[in-house]
Coordinates of C-alpha atoms in Angstrom, one line a residue:
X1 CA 30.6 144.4 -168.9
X2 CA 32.8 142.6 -171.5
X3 CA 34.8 145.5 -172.0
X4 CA 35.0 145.5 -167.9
X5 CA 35.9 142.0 -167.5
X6 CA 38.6 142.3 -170.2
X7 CA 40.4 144.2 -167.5
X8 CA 39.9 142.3 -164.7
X9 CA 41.1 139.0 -166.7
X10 CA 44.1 140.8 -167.7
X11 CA 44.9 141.9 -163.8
X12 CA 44.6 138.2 -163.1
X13 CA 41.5 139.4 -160.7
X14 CA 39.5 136.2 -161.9
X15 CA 37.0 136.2 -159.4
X16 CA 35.6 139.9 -160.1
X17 CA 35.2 138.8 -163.8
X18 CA 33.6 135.8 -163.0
X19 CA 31.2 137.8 -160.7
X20 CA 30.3 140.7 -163.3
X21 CA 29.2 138.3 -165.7
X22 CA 27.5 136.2 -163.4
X23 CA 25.1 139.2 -162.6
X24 CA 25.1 139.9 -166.5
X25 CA 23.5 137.0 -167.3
X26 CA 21.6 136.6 -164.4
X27 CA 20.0 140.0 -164.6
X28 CA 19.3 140.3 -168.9
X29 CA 18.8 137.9 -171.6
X30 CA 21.5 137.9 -174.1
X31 CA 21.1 136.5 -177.6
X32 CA 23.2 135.1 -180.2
X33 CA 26.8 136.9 -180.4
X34 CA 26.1 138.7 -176.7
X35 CA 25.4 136.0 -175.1
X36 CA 28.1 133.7 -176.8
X37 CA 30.8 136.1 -175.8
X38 CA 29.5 136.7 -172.5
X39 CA 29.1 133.0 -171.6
X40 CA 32.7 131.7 -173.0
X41 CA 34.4 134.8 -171.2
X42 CA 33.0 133.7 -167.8
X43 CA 34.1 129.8 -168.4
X44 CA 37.2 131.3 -169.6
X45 CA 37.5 133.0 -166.0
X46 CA 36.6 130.1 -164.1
X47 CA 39.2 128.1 -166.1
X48 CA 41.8 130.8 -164.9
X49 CA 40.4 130.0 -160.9
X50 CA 41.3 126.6 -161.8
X51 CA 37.1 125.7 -161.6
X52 CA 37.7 122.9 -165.0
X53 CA 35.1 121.1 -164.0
X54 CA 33.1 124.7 -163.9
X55 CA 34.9 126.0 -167.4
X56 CA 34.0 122.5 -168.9
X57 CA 30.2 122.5 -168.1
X58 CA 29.9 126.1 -169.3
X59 CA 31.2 124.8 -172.8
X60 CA 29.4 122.1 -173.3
X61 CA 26.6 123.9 -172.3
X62 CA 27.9 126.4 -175.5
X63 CA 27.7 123.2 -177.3
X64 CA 23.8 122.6 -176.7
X65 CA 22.8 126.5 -176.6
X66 CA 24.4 126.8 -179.8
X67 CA 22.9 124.3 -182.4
X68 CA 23.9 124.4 -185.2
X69 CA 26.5 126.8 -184.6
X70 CA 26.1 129.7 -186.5
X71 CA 24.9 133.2 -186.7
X72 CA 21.6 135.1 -187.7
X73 CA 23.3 136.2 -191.1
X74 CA 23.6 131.6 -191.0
X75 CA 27.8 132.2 -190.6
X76 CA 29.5 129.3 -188.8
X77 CA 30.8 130.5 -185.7
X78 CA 34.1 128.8 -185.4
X79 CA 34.6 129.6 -181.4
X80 CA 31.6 127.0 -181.5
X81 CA 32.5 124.6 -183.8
X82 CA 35.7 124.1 -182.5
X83 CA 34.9 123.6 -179.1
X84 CA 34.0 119.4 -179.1
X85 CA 37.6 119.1 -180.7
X86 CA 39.3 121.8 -178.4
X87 CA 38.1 119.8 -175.7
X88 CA 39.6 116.7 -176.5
X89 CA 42.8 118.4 -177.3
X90 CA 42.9 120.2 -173.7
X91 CA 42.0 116.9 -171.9
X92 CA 44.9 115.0 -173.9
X93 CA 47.3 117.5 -173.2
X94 CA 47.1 117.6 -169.4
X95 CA 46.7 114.1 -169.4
X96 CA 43.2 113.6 -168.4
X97 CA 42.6 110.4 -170.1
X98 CA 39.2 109.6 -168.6
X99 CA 38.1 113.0 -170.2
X100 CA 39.7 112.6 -173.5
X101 CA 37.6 109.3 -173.6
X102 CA 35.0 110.9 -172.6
X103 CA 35.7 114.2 -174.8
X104 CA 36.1 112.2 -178.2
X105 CA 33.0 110.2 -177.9
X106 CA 30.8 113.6 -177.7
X107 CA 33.0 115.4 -180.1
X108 CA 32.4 112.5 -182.8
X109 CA 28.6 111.9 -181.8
X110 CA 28.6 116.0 -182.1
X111 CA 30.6 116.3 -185.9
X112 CA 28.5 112.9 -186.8
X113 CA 25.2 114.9 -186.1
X114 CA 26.1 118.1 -187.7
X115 CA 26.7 115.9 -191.1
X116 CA 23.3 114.2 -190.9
X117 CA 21.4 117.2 -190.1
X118 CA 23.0 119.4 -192.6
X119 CA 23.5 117.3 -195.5
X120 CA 25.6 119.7 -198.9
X121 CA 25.9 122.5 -196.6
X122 CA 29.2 124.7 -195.2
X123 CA 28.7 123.4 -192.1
X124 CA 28.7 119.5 -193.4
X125 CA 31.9 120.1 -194.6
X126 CA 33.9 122.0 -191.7
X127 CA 32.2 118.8 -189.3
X128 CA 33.5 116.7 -191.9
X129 CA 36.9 118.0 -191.6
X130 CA 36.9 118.3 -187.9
X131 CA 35.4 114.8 -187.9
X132 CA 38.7 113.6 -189.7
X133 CA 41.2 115.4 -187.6
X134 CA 39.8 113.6 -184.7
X135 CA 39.5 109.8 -186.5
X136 CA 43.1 110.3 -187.6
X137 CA 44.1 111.5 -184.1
X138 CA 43.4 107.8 -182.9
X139 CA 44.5 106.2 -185.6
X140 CA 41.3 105.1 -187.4
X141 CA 42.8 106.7 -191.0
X142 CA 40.7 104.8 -193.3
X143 CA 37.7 106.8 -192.0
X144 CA 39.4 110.3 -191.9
X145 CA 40.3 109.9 -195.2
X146 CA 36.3 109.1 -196.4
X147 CA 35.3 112.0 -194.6
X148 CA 38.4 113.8 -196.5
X149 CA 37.6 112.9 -199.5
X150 CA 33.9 114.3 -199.0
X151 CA 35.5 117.9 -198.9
X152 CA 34.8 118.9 -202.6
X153 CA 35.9 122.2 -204.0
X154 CA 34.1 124.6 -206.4
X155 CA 34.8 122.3 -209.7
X156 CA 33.6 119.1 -207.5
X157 CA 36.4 117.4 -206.9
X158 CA 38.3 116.9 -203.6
X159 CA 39.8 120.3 -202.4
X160 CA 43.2 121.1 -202.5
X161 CA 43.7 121.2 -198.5
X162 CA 42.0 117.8 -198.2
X163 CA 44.3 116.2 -200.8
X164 CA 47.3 117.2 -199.0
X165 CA 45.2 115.9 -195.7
X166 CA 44.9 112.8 -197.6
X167 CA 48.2 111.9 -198.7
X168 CA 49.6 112.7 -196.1
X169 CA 47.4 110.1 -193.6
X170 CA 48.2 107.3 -196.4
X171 CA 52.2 108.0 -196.4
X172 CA 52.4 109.0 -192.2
X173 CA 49.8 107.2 -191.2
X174 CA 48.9 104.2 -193.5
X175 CA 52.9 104.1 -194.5
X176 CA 51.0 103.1 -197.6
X177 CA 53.3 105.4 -199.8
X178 CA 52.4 104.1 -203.4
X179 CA 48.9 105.0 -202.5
X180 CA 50.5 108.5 -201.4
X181 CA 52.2 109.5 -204.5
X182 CA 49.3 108.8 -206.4
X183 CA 46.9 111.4 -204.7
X184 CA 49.7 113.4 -205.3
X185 CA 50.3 113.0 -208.7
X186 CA 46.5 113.3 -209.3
X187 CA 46.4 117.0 -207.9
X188 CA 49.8 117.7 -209.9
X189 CA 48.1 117.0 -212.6
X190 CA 45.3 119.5 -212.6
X191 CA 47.3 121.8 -210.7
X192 CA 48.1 125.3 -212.5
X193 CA 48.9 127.2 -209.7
X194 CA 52.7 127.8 -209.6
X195 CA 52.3 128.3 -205.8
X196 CA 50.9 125.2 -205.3
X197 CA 52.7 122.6 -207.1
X198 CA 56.2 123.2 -205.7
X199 CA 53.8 122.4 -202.4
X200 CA 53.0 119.2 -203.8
X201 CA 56.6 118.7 -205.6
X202 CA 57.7 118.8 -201.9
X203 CA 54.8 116.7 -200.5
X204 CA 55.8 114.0 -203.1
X205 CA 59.7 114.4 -201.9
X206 CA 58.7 113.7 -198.8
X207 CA 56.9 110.4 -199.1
X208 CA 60.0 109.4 -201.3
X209 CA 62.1 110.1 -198.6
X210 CA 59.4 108.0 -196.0
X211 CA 60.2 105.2 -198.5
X212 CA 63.8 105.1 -198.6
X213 CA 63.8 106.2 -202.4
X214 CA 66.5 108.9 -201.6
X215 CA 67.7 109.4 -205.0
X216 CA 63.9 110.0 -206.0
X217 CA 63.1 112.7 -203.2
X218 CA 66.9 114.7 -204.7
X219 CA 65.7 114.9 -208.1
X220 CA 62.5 116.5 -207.2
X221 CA 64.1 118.5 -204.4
X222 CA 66.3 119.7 -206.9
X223 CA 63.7 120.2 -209.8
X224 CA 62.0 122.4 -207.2
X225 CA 64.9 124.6 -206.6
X226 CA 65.9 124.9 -210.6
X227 CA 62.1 126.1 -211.4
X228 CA 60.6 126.9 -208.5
X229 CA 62.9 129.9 -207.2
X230 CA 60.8 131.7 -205.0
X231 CA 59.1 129.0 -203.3
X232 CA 62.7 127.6 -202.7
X233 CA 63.8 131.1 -201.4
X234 CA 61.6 130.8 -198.9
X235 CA 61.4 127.5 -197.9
X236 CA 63.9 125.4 -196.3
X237 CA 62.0 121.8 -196.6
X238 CA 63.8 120.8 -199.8
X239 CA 67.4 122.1 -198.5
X240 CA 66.6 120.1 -195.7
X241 CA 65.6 116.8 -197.0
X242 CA 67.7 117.0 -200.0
X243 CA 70.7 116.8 -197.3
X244 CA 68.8 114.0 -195.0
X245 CA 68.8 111.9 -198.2
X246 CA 72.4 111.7 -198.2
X247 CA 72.4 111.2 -194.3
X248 CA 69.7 108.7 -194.6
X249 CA 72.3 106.4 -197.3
X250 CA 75.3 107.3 -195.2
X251 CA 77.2 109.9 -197.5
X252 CA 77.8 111.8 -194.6
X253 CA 80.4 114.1 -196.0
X254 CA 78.0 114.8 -198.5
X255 CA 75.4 115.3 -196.1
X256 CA 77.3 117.7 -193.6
X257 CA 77.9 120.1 -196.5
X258 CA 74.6 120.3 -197.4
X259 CA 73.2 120.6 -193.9
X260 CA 75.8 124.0 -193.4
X261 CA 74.0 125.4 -196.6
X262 CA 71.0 124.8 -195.5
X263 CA 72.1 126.8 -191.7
X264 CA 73.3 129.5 -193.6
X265 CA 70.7 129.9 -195.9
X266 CA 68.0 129.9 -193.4
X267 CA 69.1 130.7 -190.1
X268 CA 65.7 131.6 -188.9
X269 CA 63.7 128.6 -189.7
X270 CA 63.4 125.6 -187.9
X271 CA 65.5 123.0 -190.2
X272 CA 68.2 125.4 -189.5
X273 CA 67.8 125.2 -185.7
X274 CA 67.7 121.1 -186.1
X275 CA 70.4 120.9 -187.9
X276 CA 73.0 121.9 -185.6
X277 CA 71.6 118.8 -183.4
X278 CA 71.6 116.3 -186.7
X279 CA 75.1 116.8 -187.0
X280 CA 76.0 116.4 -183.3
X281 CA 73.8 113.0 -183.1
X282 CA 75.9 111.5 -185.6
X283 CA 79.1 112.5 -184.0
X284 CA 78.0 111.2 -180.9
X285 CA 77.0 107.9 -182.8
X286 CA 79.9 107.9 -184.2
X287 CA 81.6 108.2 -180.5
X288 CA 83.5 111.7 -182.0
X289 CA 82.9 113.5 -178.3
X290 CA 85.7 116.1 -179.1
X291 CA 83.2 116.9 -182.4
X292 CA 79.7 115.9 -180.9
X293 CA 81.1 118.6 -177.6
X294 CA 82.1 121.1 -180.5
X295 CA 78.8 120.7 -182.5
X296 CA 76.7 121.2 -179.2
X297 CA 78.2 124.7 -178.4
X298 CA 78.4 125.5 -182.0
X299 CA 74.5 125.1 -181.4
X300 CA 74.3 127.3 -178.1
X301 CA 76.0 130.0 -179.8
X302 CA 73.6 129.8 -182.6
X303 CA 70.6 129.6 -180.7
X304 CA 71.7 132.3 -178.4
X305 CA 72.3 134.8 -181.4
X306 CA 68.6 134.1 -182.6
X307 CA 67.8 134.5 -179.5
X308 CA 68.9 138.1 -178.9
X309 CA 67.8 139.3 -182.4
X310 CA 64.2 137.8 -181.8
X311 CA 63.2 139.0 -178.9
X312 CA 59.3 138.6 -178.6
X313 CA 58.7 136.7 -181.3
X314 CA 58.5 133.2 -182.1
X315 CA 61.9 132.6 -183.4
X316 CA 62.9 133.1 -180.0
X317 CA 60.8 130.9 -178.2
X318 CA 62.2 128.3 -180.8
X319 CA 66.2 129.1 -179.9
X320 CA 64.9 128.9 -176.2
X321 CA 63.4 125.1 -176.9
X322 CA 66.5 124.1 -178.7
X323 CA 68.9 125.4 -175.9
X324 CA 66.5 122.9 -173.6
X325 CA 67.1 120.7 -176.3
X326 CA 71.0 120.3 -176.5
X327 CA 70.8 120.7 -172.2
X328 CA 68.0 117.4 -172.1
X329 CA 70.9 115.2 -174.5
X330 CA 73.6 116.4 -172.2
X331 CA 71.8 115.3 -169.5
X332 CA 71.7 118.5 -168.0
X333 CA 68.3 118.4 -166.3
X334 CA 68.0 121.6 -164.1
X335 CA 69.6 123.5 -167.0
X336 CA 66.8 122.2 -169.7
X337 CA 64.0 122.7 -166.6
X338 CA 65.4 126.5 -166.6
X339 CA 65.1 126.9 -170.6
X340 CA 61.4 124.9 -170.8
X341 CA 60.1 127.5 -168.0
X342 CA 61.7 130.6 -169.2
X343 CA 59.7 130.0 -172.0
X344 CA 56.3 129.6 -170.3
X345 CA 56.9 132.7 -169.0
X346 CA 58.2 134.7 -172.0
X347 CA 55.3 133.3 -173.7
X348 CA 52.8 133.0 -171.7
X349 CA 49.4 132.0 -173.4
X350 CA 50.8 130.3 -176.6
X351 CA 51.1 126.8 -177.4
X352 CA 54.8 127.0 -177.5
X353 CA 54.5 128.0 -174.2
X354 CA 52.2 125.6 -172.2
X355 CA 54.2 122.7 -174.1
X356 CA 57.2 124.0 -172.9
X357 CA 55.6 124.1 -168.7
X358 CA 54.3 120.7 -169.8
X359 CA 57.7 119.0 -171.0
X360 CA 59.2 121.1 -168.3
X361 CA 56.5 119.5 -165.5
X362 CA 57.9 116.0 -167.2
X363 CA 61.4 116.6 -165.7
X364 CA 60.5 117.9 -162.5
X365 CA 58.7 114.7 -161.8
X366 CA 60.9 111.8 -163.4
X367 CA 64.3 113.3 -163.3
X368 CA 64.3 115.8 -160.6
X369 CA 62.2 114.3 -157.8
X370 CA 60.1 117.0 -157.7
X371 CA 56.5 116.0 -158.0
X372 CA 55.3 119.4 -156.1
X373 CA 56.6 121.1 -158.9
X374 CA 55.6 119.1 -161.6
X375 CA 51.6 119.4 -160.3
X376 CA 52.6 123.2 -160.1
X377 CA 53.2 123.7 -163.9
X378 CA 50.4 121.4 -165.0
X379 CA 48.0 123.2 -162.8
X380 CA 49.2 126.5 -164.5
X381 CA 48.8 125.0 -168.3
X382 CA 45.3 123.6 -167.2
X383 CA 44.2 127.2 -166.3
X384 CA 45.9 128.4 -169.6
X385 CA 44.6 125.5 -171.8
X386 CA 41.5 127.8 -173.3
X387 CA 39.9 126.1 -176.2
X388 CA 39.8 128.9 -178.9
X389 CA 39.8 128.4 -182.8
X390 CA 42.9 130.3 -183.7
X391 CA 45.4 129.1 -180.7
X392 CA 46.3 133.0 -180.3
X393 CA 47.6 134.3 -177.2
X394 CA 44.8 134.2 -173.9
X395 CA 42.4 137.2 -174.6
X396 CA 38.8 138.0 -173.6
X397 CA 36.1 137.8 -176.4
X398 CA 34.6 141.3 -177.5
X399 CA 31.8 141.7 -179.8
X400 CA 33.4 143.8 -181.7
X401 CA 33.6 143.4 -185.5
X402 CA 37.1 144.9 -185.4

């Protein structure tokens, strides 16, 4: 029936998957991965028919079924897990705020729970960390940084992942960037891993730079590229804020070169893609049109030629958001509209893609008049919004351990 259903999702024939696994679970009784599959295909279909308030009570209901959420073999099952925070994510992306409200009260009370009744276990720490996504989500970063700072690795001290987490709240969030460096230069410290610490050199750049110490962020920038090769190789961060620095203390001349490098070097990263834009916005600050018009097409161009050598993948959907990009700070609203939904369709599924029909929905209404077509593209990401742990493209669950 899965395997049937698969089919008719795909086909967009949402009502005969809805109805096959409606007689499914009417007419058997499922158990543990069968019936989780079965019942988050069918609120996945009645999602697609645009039933949320349906698709919603089907996965809270998931919720409840499925305490604690995991397995016979005692396996957390993420596509349970996940779902209280999905939820909240959904609702704040379409804008419902009552259900976001709503959504983070039972997604905290839910993650709260788990860590009471499951006290030193795996699935104390994966509530913990979803626990901390959400308090930093509204702000409250004192308390997603206890519950960070819970998450222990194997030796007992706080894990990698949640250090980063950590620092990162108290430089972004806290803008308390002493406090920052230190957690940083705590996990330096007991760091051998010659993958990691030019991860944390570049963490540690970055709260420099947050802090207006822009000679500090180059040396380490720099101390990454002299002994840290590969990682540079690969990694356009440094490049990039190594440049910004100079931007940042107006050295501009200084900056531009360094921002070319950087576009050269890695054409197919995002820093690249921004640059072109960076360069332009001080132009036009600097009321250069002749340079800021030249610097825009310069960017088309670019964007275009990523564009044709990507096709399918993500880079593309990228070049596509940028061209929006340079259109929106023209002030050319039909063209970005055109961009934003060519990208919905090219990716259809993808986050990329529903934020693009959502930003797109955003013109429509407040610069184009056009509130019909607005509540058209919002209606089409709230069908597509389907709360799954890995953010992949829209597919129907199988139970197949493939």
């Amino acid at each position: 029936v899965n395997r049937l259903s698969s089919i008719y999702f795909s086909e967009r024939q949402y009502d005969s998957t809805a109805a096959i696994l409606n007689q499914l679970l009417t007419f058997t009784h499922l158990k543990g991965k069968e019936l989780l599959t079965s019942r988050l295909n069918l609120a996945r279909a009645e999602q697609a028919k645009g039933n949320w308030t349906q698709a919603s009570n089907i996965f809270n209901s998931i919720i409840d079924t499925f305490y604690p959420p995991v397995d016979e073999n005692n396996a957390i099952m993420p596509a349970v897990l996940n779902l209280p925070s999905e939820l909240v994510r959904i609702s704040r992306l379409i804008g419902d705020t009552n259900a976001v409200t709503i959504n983070i009260r039972s997604a905290q009370n839910y993650y709260a729970r788990l860590i009471r009744d499951w006290p030193r276990s795996a699935l104390e720490s994966a509530a913990r960390s979803n626990l901390a996504r959400l308090l930093a989500d509204q702000g409250n970063y004192d308390a997603a940084i206890d519950n960070l700072r819970m998450l222990k690795d194997s030796t007992g001290q706080t894990d990698f992942e949640a250090g980063l987490a950590i620092a990162n709240l108290l430089s972004v969030g806290k803008k308390d960037y002493p406090g920052a460096i230190a957690v940083l230069d705590e996990f330096i410290a007991r760091t051998k891993d010659s993958l990691r610490l030019p991860l944390l050199m570049t963490q540690k750049g970055i709260t420099y730079y947050e802090n207006k110490q822009y000679n500090k962020c180059r040396e380490l920038m720099s101390n990454i590229k002299d002994n840290y090769r590969r990682f540079y190789q690969y990694s356009p961060v440094p490049q990039n804020y190594y440049a910004m620095s100079f931007a940042q203390e107006g050295r501009w001349d200084l900056a531009e070169n360094e921002l070319r490098w950087l576009i050269e070097n890695y054409p197919n990263h995002e820093p690249a893609f921004n640059a072109f834009l960076t360069i332009a916005d001080h132009y036009q600050s600097a009321g250069n049109s002749e340079m800021t018009a030249n610097w825009f097409n310069k960017a088309d161009e670019f964007y275009d030629k990523m564009i044709r050598e990507n096709r399918g993948t993500g880079i593309e959907a990228s070049a596509l958001s940028y061209k929006a990009e340079v259109a929106r700070r023209q002030n050319q609203w039909e063209k970005a509209s055109r961009h934003l939904f060519d990208i919905g369709n090219r990716f259809p599924g993808s986050d990329i893609g529903r934020q693009a029909l959502i930003s797109a929905a955003a013109i429509y209404r407040e610069k184009l008049a056009n509130p019909a077509m607005a509540d058209s593209l919002i209606n089409i990401v709230r069908r597509e919004l389907l709360p799954v742990a890995d953010s992949k493209n829209i597919d129907m669950t199988t139970d197949d351990n493939k």
